[in-house]
Tab-separated table of C-alpha atoms in Angstrom:
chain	number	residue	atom	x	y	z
A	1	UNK	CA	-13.599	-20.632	49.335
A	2	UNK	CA	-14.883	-23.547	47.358
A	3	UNK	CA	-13.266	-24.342	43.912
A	4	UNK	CA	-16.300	-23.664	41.934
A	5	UNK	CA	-16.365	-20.011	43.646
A	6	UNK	CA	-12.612	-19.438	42.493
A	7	UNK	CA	-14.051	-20.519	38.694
A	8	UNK	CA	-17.103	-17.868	38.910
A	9	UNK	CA	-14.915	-15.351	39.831
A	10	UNK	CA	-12.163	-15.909	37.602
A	11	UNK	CA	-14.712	-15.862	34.650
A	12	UNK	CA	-16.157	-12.744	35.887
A	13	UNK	CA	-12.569	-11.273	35.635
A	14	UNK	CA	-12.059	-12.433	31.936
A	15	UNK	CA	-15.918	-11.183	30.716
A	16	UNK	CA	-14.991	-7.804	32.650
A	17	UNK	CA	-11.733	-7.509	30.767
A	18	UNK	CA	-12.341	-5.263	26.977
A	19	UNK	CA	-10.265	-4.969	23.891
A	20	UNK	CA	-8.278	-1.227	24.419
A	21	UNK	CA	-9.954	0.916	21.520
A	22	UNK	CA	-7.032	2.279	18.801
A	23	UNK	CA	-6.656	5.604	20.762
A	24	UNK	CA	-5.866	3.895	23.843
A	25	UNK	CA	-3.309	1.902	22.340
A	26	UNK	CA	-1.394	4.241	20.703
A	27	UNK	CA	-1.866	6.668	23.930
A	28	UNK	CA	-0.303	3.536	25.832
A	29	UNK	CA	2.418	3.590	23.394
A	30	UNK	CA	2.941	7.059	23.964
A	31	UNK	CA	3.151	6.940	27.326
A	32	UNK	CA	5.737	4.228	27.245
A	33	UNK	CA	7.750	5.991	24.739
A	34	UNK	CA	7.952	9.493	26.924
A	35	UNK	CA	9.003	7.109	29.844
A	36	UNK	CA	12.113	6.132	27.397
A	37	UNK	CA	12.799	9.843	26.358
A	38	UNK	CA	13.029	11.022	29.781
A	39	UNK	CA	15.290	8.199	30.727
A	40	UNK	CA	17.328	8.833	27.988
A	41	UNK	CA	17.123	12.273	28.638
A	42	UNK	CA	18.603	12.137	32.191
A	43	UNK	CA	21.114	9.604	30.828
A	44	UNK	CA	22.759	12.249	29.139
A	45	UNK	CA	22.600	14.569	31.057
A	46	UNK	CA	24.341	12.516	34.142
A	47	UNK	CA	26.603	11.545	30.886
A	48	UNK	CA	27.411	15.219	30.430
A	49	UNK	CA	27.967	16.070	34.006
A	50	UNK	CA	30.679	12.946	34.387
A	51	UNK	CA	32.397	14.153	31.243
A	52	UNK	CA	32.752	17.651	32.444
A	53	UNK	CA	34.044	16.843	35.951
A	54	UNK	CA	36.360	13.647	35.246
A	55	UNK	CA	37.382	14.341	31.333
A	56	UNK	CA	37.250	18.063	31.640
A	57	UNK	CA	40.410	19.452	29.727
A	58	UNK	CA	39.165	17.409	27.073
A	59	UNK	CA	35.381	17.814	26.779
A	60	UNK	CA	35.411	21.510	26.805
A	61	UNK	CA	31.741	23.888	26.543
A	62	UNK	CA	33.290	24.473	22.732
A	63	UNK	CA	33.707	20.445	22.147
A	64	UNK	CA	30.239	19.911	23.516
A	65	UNK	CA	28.070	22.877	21.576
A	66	UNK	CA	29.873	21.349	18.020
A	67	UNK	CA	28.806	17.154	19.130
A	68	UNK	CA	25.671	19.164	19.626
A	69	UNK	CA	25.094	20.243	15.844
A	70	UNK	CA	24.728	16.644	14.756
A	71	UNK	CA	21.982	15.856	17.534
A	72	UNK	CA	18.731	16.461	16.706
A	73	UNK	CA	16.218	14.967	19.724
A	74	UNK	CA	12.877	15.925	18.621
A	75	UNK	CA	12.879	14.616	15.013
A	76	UNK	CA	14.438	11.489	13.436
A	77	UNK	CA	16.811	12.376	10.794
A	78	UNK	CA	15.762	10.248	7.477
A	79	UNK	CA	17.514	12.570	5.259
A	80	UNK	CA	20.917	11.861	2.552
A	81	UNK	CA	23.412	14.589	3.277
A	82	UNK	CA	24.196	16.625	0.196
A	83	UNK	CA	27.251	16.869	-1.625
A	84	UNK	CA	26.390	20.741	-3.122
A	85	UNK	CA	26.211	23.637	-0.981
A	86	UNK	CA	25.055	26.801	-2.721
A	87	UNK	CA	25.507	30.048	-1.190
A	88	UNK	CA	24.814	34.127	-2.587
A	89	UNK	CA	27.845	34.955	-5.519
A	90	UNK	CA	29.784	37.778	-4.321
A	91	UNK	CA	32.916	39.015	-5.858
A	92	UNK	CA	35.919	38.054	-4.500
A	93	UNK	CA	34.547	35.063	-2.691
A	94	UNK	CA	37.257	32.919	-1.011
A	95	UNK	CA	36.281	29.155	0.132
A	96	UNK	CA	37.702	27.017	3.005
A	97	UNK	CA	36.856	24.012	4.307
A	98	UNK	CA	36.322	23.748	8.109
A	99	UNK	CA	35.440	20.535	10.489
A	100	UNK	CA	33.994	19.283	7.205
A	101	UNK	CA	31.769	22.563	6.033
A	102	UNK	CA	32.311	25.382	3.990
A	103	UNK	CA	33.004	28.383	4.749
A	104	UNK	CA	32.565	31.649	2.311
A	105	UNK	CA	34.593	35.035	2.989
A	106	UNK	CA	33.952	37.935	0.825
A	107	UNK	CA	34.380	41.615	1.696
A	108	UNK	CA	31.231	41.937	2.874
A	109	UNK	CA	31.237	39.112	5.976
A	110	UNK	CA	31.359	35.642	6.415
A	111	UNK	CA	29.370	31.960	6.157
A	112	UNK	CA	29.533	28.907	6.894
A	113	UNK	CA	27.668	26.128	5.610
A	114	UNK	CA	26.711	22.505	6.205
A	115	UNK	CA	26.333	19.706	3.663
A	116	UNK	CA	22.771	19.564	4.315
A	117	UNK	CA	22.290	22.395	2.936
A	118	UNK	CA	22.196	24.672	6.152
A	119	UNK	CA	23.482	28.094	6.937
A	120	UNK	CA	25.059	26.942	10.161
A	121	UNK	CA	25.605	31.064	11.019
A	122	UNK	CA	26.453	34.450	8.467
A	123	UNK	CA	28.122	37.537	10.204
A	124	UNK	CA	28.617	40.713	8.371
A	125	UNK	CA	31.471	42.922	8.455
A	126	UNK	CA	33.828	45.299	5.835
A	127	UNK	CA	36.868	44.058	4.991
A	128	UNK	CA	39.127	45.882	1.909
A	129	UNK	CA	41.195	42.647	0.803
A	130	UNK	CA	39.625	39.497	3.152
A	131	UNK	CA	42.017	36.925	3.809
A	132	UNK	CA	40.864	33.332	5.165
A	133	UNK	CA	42.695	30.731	7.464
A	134	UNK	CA	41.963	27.602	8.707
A	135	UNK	CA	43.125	25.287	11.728
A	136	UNK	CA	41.573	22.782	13.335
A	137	UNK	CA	39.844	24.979	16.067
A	138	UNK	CA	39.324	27.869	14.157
A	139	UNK	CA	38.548	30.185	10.760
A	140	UNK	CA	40.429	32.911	10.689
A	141	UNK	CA	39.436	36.052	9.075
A	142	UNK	CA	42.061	39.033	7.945
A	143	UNK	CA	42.264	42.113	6.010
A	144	UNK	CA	45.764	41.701	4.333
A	145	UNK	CA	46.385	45.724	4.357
A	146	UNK	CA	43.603	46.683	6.735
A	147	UNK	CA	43.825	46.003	11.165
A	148	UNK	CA	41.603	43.574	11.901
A	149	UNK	CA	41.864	39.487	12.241
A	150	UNK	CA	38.202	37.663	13.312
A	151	UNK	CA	37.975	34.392	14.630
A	152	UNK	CA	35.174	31.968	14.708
A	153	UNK	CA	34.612	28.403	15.636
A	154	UNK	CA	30.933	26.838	14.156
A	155	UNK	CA	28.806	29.153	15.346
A	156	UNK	CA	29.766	32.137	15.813
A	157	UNK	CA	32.791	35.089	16.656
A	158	UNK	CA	34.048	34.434	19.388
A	159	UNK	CA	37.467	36.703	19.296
A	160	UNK	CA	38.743	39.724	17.461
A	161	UNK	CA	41.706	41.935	16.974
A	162	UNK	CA	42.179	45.205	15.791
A	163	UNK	CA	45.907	46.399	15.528
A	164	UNK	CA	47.229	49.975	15.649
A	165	UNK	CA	49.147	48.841	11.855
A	166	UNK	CA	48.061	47.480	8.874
A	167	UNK	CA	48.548	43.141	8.529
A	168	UNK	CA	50.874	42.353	5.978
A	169	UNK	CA	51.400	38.534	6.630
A	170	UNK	CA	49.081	36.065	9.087
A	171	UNK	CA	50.174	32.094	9.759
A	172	UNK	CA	48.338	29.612	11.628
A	173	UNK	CA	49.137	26.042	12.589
A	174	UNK	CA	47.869	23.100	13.819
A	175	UNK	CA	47.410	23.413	17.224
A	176	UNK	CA	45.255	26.621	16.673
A	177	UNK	CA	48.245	29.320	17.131
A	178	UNK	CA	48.628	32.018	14.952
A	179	UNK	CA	51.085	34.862	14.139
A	180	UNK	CA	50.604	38.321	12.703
A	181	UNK	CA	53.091	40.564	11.198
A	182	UNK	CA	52.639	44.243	11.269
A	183	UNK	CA	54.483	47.152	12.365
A	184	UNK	CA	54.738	49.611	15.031
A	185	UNK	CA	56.305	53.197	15.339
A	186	UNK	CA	59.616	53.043	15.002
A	187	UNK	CA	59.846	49.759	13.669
A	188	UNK	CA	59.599	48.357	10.261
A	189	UNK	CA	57.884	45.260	11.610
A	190	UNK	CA	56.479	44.081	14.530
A	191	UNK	CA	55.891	40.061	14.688
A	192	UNK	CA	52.958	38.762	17.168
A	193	UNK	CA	52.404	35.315	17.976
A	194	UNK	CA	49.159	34.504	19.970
A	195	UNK	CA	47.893	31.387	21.172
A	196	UNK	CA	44.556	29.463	19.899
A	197	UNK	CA	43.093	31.485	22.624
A	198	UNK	CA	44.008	34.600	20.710
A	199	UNK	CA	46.273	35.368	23.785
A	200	UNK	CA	49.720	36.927	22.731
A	201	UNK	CA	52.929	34.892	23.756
A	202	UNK	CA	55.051	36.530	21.463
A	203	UNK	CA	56.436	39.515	20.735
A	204	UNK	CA	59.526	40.397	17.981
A	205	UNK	CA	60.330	44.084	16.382
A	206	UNK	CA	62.884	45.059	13.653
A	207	UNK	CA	63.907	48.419	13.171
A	208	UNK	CA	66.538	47.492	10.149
A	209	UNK	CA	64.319	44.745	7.929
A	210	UNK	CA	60.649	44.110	5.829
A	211	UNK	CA	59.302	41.073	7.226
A	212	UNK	CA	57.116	39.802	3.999
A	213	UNK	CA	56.193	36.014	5.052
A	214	UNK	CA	55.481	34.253	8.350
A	215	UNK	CA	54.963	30.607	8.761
A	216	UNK	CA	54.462	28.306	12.154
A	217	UNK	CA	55.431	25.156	12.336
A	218	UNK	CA	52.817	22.667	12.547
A	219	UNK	CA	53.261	22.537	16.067
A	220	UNK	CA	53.175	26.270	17.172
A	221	UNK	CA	56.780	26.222	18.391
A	222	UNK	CA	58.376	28.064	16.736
A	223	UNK	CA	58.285	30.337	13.106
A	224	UNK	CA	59.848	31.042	9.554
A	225	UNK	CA	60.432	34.747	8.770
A	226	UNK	CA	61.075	35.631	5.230
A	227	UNK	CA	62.116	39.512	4.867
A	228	UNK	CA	64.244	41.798	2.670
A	229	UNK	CA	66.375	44.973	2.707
A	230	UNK	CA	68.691	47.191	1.569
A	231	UNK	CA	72.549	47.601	1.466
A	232	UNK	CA	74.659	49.337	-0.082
A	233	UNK	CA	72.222	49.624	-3.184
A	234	UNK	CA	71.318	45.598	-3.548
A	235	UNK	CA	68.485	44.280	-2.674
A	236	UNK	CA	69.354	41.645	0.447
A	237	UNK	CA	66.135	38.421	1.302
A	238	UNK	CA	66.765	37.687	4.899
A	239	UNK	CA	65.198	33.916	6.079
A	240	UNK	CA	65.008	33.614	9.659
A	241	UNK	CA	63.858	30.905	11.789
A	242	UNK	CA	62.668	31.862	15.323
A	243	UNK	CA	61.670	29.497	18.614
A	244	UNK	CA	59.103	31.133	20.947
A	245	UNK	CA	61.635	30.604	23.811
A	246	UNK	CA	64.512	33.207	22.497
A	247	UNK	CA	64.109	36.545	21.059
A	248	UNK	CA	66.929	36.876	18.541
A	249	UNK	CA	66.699	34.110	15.468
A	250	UNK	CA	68.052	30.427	15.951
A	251	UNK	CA	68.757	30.652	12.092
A	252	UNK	CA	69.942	33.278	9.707
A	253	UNK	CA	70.672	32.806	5.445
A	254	UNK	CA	71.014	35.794	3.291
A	255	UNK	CA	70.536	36.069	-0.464
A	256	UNK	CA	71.732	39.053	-1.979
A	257	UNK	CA	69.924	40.247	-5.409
A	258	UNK	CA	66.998	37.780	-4.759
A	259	UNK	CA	63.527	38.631	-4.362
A	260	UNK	CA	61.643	37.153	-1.331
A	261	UNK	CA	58.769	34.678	-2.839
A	262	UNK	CA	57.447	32.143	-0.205
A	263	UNK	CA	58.433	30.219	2.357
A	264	UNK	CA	56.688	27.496	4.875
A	265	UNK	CA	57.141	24.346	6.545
A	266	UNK	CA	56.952	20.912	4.377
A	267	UNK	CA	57.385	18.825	7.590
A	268	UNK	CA	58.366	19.281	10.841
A	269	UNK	CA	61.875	19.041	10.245
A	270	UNK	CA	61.985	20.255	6.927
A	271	UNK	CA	60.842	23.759	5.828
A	272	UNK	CA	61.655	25.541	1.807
A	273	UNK	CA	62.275	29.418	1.153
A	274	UNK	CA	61.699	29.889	-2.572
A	275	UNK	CA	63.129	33.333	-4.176
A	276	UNK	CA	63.694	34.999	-7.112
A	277	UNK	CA	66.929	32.843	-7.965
A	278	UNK	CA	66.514	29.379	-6.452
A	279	UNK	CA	64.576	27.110	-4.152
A	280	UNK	CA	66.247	25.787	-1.240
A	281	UNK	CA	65.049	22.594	1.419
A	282	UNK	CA	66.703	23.057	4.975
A	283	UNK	CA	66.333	20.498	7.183
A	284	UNK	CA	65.823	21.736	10.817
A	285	UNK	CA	69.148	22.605	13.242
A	286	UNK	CA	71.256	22.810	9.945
A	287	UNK	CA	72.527	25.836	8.412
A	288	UNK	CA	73.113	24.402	4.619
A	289	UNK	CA	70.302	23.779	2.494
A	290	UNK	CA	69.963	19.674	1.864
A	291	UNK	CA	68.847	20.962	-1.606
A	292	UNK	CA	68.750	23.834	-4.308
A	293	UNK	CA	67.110	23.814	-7.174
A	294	UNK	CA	68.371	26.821	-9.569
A	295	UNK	CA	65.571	29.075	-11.379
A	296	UNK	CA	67.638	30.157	-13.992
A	297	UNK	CA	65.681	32.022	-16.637
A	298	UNK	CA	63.039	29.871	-15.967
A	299	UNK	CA	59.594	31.559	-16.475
A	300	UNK	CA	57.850	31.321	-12.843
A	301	UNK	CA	54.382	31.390	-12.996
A	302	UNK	CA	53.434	30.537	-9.127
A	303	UNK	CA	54.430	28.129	-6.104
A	304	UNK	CA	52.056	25.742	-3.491
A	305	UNK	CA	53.837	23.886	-0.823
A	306	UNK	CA	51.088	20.626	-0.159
A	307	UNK	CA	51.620	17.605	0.859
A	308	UNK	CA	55.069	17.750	2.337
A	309	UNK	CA	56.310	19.204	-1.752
A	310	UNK	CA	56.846	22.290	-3.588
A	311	UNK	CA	54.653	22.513	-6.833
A	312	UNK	CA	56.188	25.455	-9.389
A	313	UNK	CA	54.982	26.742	-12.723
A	314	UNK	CA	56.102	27.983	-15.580
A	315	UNK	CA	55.308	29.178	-18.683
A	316	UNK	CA	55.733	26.580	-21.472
A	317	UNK	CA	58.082	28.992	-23.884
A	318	UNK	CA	57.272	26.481	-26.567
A	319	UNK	CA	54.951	27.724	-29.858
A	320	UNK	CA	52.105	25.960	-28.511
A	321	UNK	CA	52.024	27.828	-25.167
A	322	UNK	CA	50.330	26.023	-22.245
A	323	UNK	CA	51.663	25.491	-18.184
A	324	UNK	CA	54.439	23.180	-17.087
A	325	UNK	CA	53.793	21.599	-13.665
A	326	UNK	CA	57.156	20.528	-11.491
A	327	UNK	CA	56.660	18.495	-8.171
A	328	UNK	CA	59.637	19.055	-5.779
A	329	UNK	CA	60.370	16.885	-2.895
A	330	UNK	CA	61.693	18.123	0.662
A	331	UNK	CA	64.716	18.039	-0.761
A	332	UNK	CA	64.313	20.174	-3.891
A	333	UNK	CA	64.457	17.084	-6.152
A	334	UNK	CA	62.158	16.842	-9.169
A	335	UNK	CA	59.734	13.927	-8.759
A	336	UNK	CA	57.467	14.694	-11.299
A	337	UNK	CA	56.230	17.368	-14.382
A	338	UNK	CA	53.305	17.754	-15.835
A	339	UNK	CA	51.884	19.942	-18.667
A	340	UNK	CA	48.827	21.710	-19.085
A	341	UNK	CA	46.832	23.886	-21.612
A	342	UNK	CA	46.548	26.970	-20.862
A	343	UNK	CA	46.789	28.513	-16.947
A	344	UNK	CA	47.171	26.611	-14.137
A	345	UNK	CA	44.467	28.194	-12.102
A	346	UNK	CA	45.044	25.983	-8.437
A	347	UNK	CA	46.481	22.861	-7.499
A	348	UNK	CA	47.162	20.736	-4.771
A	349	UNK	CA	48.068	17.287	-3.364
A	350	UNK	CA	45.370	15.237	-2.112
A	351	UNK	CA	45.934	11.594	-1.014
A	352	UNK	CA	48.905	10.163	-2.854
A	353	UNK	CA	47.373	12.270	-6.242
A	354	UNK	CA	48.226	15.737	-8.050
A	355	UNK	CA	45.327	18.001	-8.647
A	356	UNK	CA	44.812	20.283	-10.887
A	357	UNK	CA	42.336	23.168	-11.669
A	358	UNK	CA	42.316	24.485	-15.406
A	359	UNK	CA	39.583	26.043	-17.604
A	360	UNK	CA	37.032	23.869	-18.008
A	361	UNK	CA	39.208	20.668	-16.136
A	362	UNK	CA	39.699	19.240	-13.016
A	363	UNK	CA	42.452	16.689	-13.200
A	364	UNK	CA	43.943	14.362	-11.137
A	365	UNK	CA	47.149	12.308	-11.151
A	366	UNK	CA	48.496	9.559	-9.051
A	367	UNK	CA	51.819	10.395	-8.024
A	368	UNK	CA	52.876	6.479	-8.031
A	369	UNK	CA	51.907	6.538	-11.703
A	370	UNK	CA	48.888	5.548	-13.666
A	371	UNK	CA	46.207	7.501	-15.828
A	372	UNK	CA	44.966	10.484	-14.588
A	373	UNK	CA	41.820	11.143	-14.137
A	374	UNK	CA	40.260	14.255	-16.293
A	375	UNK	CA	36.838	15.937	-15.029
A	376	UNK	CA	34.698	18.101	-17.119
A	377	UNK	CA	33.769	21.391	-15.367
A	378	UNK	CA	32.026	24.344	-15.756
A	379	UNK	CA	34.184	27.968	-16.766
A	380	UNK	CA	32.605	29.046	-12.957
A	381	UNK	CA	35.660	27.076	-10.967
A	382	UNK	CA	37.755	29.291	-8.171
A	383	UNK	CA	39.412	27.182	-6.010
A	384	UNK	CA	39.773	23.751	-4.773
A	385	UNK	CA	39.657	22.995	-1.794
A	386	UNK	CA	39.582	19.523	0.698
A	387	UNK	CA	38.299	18.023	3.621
A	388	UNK	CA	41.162	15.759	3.853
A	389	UNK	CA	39.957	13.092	1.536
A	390	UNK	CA	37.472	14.527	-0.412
A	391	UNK	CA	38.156	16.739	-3.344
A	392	UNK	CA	35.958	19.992	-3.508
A	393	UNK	CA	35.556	22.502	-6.130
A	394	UNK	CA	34.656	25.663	-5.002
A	395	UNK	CA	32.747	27.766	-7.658
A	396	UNK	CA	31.350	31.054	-7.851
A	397	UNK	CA	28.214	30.340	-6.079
A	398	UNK	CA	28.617	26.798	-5.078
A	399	UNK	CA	30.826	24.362	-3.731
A	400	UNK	CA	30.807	20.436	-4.384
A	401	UNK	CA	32.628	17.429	-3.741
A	402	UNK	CA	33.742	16.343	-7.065
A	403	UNK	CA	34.010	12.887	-7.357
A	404	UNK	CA	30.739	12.186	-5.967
A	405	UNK	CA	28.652	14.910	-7.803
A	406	UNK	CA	30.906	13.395	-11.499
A	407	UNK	CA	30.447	9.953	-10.855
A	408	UNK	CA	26.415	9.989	-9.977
């Protein structure tokens, strides 16, 4: 073939070749772009199956479905996440945080929420007095007085239990474990302890004693039992402290003549019983309290064991009136008080800072020292409640992260 026949044909190529009109470019494009979304489609999927059979204690079904709630493959998520979630006012409603949403228990059932504003799943149910619990794995629903305890992860129930005897006291922990007391016939009280696949691995009954207050510790080993009874005419609190590997208590302190308040773990080696006459800090494996703090004829208004301290308080006896805040360490030593107008409605420690929940106020203090910081609110303010680092103020009919809403 003679050069001049290669040039010929060559320029019949190029006059042969047309600009693509706009639908076939964009149908090109499309094309090309399914091609992606398949591959990235069976990437996952072969991504999924390797999880499951080399990582599979950790990626469980459960782990998977929640990653799953944050994927969205058919749309591309240009949205701000919210910082209010409103939700139906019912009375009695009771807020929680859980995995970062909230959740809403009232007598008639239960929510939960997401910051962008979506009902992530509502289940109704009757429930006399509704009780809520969180862990890590789980939200716990109770009827303090009534049989049943519900449990749900984020998106649905997934266990229940209906005992033969009313619940007077419920714990959970850390690890997902949770303990019930109750009673049986014959016995005054019945203790369960189930696993955070509501599977019992515990079982403790007491024909002689009221047990009032459970708590785990933060690992599930083992529990606090705060009970009282009678003798001789006086009024005896029991504390007991109970491993999951013997039946009878590893630890036993009596208090004769003092009501039975509260009691929980502040670490894992260090757990408080407070009572009508004192507050005492045991350290774990010792039978002596590192600490007591007498009441006196102080005027106890209410107790909240966060952040590894005891918060107490009283009624300010002076003319003006008002709420004195004490924080406690593990050791029943005062760090800190605080005063307040008016009633101390809630309060917790949140990162290094005290806060509190008046009418009308929000405020919060850094333990270290410094100014505190006061927030205007409205008179609608129940709870507040935290993600861990975020301060949220649960209201009547909405919830929202304070700082962020204050501060825009």
């Amino acid at each position: 073939m003679s050069a001049f026949s290669v040039f010929s044909d060559r320029k019949k190529r190029k006059k042969n070749t047309q600009t693509p009109t706009v639908e076939q470019y964009y149908e090109n494009r499309a094309r090309r772009l399914s091609h992606v979304r398949y591959t990235c489609l069976l990437l996952t999927v072969l991504f999924v199956v390797y999880g499951f059979a080399v990582h599979g204690e950790e990626l469980t079904p459960e782990n998977f479905r929640y990653m799953l709630k944050f994927v969205d493959l058919t749309e591309e998520d240009d949205s701000t996440e919210a910082n209010t979630v409103h939700f139906d006012y019912a009375s009695g409603n009771i807020g929680g945080i859980y995995k970062g949403d909230v959740a809403v228990l009232n007598g008639d059932g239960l929510s939960l929420y997401g910051w962008d504003a979506e009902k992530l799943f509502s289940v109704s149910f009757r429930m006399e007095s509704p009780r809520l619990a969180i862990a890590p794995q789980s939200i716990f629903a109770y009827d303090l007085g009534g049989s049943e305890v519900r449990i749900f992860n984020s998106y649905s129930q997934y266990a229940q239990l209906t005992l033969s005897y009313p619940i007077y006291g419920f714990s959970t922990c850390d690890t997902g474990a949770f303990a019930v007391i109750t009673s049986e016939k014959n016995y005054r009280t019945a203790i369960y302890v189930y696993d955070s696949n509501a599977r019992q691995v515990y079982k403790r009954m007491l024909s002689d004693t009221y047990i009032d207050q459970i708590a785990l510790s933060p690992d599930g080993s083992e529990f606090l039992a705060l009970g009282h009874y009678a003798q001789g005419g006086d009024l005896i609190t029991v504390l007991q402290r109970y491993t999951l590997t013997d039946e009878e208590p590893v630890f036993t302190a009596t208090f004769s003549g003092e009501l039975p308040l509260r009691v929980d773990y502040l670490t894992d080696q260090r757990f408080a019983v407070l009572t009508g006459g004192a507050l005492r800090c045991y350290q774990v494996g010792t039978e002596e309290p590192v600490g007591t703090l007498s009441l006196g004829e102080a005027s106890l208004q209410g107790c909240s064991f966060s952040g590894g301290r005891v918060l107490l308080t009283f009624s300010d006896n002076s003319l003006s009136g008002g709420t004195v805040l004490r924080v406690y360490g593990d050791d029943a030593a005062l760090q800190a008080s605080y005063r307040y107008e008016g009633t101390v409605n809630d309060k917790m420690i949140l990162q290094g800072s005290l806060c509190v929940l008046t009418m009308g106020e929000v405020t919060v203090t850094p333990l270290s020292g410094g100014e505190p910081t006061v927030y205007e609110i409205g008179k609608d303010a129940l709870q507040l409640l935290s993600d861990g680092e975020t301060l949220v103020l649960f209201e009547k009919s909405d919830a929202y992260r304070l700082s962020e809403r204050e501060n825009a």
